[in-house]
mmCIF file of C-alpha atoms in Angstrom:
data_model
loop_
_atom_site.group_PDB
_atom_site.id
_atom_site.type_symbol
_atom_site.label_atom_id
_atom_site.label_comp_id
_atom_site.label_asym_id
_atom_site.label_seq_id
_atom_site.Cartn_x
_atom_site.Cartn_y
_atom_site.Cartn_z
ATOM 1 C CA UNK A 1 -20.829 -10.144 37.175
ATOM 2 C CA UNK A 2 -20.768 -6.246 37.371
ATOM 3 C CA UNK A 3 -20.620 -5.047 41.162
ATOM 4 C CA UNK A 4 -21.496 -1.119 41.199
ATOM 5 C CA UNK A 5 -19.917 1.041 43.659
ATOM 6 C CA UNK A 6 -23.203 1.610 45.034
ATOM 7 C CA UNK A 7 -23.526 -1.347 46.701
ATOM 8 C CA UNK A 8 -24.687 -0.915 49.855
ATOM 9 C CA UNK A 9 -22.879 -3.996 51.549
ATOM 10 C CA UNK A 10 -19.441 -5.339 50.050
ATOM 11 C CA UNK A 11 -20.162 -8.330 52.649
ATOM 12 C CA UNK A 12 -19.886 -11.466 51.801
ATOM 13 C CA UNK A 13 -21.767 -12.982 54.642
ATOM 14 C CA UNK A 14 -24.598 -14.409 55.054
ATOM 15 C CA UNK A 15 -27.040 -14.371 58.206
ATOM 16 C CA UNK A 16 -30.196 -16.206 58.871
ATOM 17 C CA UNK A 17 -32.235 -13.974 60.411
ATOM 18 C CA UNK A 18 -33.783 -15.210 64.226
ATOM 19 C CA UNK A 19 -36.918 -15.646 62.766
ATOM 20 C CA UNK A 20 -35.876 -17.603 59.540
ATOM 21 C CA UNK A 21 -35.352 -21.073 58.654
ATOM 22 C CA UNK A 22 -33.432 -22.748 55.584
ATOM 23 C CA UNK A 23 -34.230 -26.019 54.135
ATOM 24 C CA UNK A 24 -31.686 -26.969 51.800
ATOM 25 C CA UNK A 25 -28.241 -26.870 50.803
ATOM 26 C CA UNK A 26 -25.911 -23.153 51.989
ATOM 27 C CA UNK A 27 -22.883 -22.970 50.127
ATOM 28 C CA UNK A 28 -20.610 -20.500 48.612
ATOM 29 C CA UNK A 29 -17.675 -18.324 49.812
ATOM 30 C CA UNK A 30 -18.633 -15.974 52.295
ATOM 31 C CA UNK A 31 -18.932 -16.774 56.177
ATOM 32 C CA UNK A 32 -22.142 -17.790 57.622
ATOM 33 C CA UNK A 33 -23.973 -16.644 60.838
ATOM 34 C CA UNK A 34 -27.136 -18.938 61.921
ATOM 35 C CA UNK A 35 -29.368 -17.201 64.296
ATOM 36 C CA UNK A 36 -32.222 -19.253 63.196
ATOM 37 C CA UNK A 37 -32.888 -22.343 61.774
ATOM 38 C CA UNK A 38 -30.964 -24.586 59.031
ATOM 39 C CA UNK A 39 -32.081 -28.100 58.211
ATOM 40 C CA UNK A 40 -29.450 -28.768 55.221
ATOM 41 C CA UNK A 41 -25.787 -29.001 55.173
ATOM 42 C CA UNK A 42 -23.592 -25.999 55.422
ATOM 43 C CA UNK A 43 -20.472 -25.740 52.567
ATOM 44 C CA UNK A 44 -18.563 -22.978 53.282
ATOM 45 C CA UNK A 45 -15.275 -21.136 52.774
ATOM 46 C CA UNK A 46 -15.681 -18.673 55.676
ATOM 47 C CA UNK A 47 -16.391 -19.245 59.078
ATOM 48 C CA UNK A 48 -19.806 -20.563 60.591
ATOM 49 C CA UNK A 49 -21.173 -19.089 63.656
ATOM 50 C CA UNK A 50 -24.016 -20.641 65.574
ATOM 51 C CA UNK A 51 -25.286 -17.802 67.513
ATOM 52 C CA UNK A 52 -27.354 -18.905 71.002
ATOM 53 C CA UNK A 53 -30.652 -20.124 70.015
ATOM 54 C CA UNK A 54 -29.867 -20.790 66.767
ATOM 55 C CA UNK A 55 -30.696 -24.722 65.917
ATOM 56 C CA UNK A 56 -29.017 -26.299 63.103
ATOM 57 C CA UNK A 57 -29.517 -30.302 61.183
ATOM 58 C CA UNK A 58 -26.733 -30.145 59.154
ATOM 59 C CA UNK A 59 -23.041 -31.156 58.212
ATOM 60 C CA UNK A 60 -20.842 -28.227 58.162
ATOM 61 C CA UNK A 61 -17.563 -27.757 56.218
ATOM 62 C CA UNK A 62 -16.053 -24.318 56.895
ATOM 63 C CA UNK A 63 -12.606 -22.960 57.862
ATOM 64 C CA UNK A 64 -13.246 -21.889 61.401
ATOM 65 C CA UNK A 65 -16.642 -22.796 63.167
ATOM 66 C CA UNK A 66 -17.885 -21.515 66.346
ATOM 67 C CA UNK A 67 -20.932 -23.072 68.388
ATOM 68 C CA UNK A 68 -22.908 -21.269 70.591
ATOM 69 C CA UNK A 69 -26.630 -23.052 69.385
ATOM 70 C CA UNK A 70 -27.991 -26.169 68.618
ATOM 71 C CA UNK A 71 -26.086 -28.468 66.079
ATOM 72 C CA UNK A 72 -26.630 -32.244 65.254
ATOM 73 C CA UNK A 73 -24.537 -33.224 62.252
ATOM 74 C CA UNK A 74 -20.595 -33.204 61.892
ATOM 75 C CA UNK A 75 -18.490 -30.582 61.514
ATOM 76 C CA UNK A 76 -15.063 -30.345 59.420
ATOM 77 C CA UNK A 77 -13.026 -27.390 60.466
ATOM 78 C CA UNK A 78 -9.840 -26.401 58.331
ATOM 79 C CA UNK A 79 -9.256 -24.037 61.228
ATOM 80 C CA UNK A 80 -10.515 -24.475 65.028
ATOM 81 C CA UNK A 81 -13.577 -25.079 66.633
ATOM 82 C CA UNK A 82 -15.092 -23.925 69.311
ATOM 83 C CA UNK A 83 -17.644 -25.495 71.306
ATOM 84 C CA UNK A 84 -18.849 -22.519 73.809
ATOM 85 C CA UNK A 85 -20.941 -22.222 76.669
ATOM 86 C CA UNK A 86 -24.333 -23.395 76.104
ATOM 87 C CA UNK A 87 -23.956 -24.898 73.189
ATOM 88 C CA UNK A 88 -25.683 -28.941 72.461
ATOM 89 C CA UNK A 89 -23.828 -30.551 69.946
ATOM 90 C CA UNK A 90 -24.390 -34.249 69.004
ATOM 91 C CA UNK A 91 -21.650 -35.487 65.976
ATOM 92 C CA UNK A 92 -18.561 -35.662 65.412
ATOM 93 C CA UNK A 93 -15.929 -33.283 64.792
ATOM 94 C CA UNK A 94 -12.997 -32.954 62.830
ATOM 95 C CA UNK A 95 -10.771 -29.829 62.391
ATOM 96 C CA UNK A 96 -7.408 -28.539 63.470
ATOM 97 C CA UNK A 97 -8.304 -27.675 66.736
ATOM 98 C CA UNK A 98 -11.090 -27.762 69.632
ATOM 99 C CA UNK A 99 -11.898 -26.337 72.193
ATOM 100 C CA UNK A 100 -15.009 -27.443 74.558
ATOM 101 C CA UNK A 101 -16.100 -25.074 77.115
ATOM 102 C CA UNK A 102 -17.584 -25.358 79.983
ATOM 103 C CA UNK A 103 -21.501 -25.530 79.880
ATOM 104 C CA UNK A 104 -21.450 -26.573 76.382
ATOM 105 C CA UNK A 105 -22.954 -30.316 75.814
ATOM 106 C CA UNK A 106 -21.166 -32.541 73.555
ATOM 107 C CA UNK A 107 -21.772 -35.727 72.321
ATOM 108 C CA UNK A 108 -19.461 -37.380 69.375
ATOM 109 C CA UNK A 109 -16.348 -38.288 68.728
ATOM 110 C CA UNK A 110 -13.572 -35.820 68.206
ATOM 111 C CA UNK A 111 -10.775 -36.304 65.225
ATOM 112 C CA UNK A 112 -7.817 -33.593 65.508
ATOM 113 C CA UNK A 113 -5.215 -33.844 62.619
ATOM 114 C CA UNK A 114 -1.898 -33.232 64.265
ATOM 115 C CA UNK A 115 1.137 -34.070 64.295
ATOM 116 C CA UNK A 116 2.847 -36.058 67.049
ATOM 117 C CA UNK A 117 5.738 -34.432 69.441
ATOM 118 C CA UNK A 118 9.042 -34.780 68.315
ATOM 119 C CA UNK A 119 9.949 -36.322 71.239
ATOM 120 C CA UNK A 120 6.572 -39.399 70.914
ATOM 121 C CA UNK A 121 7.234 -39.290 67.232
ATOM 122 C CA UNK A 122 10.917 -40.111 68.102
ATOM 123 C CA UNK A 123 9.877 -42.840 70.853
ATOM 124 C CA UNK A 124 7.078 -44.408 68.800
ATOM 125 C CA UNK A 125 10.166 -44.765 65.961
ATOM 126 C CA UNK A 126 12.728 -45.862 68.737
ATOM 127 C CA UNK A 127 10.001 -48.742 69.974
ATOM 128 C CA UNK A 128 9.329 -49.858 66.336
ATOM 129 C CA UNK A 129 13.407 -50.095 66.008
ATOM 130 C CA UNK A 130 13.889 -52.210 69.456
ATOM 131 C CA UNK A 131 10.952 -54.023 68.218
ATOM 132 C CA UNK A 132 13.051 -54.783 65.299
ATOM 133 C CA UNK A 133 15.835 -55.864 67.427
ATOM 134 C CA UNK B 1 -29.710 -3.847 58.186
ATOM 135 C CA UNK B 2 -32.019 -6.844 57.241
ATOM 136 C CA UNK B 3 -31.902 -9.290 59.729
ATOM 137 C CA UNK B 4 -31.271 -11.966 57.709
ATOM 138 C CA UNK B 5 -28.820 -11.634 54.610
ATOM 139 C CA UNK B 6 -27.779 -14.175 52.082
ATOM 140 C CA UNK B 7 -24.164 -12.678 51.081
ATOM 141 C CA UNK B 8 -22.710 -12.311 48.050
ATOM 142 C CA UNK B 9 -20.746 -15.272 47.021
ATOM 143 C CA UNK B 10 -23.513 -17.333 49.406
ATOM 144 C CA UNK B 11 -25.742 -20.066 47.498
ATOM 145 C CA UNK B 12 -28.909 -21.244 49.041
ATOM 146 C CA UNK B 13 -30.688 -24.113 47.202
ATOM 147 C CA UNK B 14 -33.674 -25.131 48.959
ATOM 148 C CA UNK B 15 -36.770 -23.370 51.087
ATOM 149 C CA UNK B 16 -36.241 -20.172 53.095
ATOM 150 C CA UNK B 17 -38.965 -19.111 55.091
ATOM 151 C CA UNK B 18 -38.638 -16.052 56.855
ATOM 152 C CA UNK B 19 -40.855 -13.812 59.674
ATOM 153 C CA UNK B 20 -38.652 -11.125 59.349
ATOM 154 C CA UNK B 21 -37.069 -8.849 56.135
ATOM 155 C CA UNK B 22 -34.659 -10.926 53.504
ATOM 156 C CA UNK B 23 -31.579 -9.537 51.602
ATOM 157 C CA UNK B 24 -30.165 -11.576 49.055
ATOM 158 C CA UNK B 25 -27.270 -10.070 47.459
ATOM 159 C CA UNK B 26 -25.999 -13.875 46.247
ATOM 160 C CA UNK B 27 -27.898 -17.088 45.392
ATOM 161 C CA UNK B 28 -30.585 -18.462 46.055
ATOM 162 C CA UNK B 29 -33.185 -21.184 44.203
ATOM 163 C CA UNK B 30 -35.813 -22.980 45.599
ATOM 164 C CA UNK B 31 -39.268 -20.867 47.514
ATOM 165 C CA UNK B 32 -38.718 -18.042 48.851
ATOM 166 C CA UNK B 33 -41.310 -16.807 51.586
ATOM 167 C CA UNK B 34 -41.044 -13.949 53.905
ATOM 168 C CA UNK B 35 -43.834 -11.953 56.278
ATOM 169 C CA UNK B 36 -41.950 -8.833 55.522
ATOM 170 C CA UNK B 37 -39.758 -6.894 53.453
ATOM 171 C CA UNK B 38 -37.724 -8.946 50.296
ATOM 172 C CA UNK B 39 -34.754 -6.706 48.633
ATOM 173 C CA UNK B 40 -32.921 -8.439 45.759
ATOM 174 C CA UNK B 41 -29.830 -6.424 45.517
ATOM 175 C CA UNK B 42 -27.953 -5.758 42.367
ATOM 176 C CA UNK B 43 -26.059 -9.237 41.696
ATOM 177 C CA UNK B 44 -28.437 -11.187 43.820
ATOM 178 C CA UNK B 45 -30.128 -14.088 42.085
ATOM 179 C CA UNK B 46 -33.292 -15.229 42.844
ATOM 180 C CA UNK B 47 -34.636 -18.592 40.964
ATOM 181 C CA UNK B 48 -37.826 -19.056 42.693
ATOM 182 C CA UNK B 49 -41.453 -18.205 43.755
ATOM 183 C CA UNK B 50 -41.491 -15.139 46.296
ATOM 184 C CA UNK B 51 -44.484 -14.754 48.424
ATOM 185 C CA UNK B 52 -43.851 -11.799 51.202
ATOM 186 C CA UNK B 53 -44.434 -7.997 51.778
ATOM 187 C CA UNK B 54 -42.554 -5.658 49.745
ATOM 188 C CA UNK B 55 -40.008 -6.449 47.560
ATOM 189 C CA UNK B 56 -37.734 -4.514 45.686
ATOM 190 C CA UNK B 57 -36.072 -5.897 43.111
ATOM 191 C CA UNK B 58 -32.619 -4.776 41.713
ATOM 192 C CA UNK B 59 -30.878 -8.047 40.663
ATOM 193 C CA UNK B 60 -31.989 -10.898 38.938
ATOM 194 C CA UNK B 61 -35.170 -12.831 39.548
ATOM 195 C CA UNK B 62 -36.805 -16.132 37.579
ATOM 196 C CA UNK B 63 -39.977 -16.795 39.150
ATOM 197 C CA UNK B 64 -43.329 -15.473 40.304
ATOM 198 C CA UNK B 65 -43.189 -12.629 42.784
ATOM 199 C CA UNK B 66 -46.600 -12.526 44.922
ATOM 200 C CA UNK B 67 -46.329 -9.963 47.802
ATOM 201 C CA UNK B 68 -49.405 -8.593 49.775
ATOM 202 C CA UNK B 69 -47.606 -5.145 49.658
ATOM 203 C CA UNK B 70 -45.688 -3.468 46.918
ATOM 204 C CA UNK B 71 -43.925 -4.624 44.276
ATOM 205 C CA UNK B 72 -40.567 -2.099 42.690
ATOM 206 C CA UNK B 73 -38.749 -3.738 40.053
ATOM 207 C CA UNK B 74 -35.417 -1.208 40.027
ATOM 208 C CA UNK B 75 -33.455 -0.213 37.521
ATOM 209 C CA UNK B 76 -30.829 -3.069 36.959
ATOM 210 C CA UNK B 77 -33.495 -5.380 37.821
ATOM 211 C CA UNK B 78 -33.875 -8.457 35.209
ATOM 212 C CA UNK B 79 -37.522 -10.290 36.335
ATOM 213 C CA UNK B 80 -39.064 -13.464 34.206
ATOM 214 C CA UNK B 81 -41.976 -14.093 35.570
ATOM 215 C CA UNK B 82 -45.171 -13.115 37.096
ATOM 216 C CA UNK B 83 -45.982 -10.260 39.569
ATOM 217 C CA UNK B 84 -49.206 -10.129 41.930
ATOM 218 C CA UNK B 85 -49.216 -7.096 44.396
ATOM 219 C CA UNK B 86 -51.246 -4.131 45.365
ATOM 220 C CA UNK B 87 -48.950 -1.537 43.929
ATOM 221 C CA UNK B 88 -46.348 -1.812 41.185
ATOM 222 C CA UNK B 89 -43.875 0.085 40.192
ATOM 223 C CA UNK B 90 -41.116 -0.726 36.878
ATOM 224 C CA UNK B 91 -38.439 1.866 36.639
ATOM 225 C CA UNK B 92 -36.768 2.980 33.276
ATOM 226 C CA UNK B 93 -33.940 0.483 33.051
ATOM 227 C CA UNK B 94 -35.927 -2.332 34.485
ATOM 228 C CA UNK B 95 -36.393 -5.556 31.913
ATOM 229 C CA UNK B 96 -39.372 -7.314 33.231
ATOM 230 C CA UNK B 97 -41.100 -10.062 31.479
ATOM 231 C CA UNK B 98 -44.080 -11.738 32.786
ATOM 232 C CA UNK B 99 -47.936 -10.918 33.196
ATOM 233 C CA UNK B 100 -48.980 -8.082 36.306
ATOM 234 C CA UNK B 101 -51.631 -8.944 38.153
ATOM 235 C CA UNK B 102 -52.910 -5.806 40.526
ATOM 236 C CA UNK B 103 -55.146 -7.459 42.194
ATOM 237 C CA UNK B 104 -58.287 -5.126 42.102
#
């Protein structure tokens, strides 16, 4: 596809608008701000911001997501999470980091992919080995 | 700045429905309805039935475009479909195919 160096915008977000709302599927590249409403899952390869008084129904997949709205459905973070002040989330979520501040509501289960401590990892093996004794 | 922007490399399949102006600069197929302004910027796709204000066109659209303002299909712009709207304007460059209706 030919992009002109007249483009206005070389963006490659999206925002929905305050006074906007999406029913269906967002995907794509870009990052993703939500200042309205989204019924539909969110597929992204950017970051998702849900601004305050933004209300979203959907699963998101993104690399970093921050919440700051409304959000029932799960999110899967490559990167962190945020859960900030006055945010409502019901699901569960599932990325390489959280944070939940305080204010924000939160109800789900939380799934961090990490690895264990040297030292647990070493225990947990040491445990397993006496068990074998 | 229009308030809410559907980036390049962004995909929307399914309903937007907007009180405010639209920018779509990537994807989008499904309905498309705004209360004001619609630009479809060069390399924004639009498969769908607009029904808003304004709308200039400089990308691609497939559907009808019904706006109770103008209509400007720019050059670059690549419309199947029809166009219902108080004023129209088609600028040198512009392919357009599709019946006008000027509502008089």
């Amino acid at each position: 596809m030919m992009i002109r160096p007249s483009d206005r915008s070389e963006s490659r977000d999206a925002i929905i608008g305050r006074a906007t709302r999406v029913r269906g599927r967002i995907s794509g590249e870009g990052s993703l701000v939500v200042e309205g409403v989204v019924e539909g899952d969110i597929a992204v390869r950017g970051d998702v911001t849900l601004a305050p008084g933004s209300r979203a129904a959907s699963n998101v997949e993104a690399s970093e997501v921050t919440l700051r709205g409304d959000l029932e459905g799960d999110v899967h973070a490559a990167g962190a999470i945020r859960i900030e002040s006055g945010a409502r989330v019901r699901g569960n979520i599932n990325g390489d980091s959280v944070s939940l501040e305080d204010g924000a509501e939160f109800v789900g289960r939380v799934e961090l992919a990490f690895d264990l401590p040297a030292e647990l990892a070493g225990a947990s093996a040491a445990s397993t080995a006496n068990r074998r004794r | 700045m229009a308030s809410t922007v559907i980036g390049v490399g962004i995909t929307i399949e399914g309903e937007v429905t907007s009180e405010e102006d639209v920018l779509v600069q990537g994807t989008l197929r499904g309905k498309l309805i705004a209360k004001d302004a619609v630009t479809i910027d060069h390399g924004g796709t639009v498969e769908a039935d607009i029904a808003s204000g304004p709308v200039a066109v400089a990308g691609n659209v497939t559907g009808n475009i019904a706006s109770n303002d103008r209509v400007d299909l720019q050059n670059g712009a690549r419309v199947v479909g029809n166009v219902k709207a108080t004023r129209i304007t088609i600028a040198d460059g512009a392919q357009f195919k599709g019946n006008v209706d000027m509502d008089v």
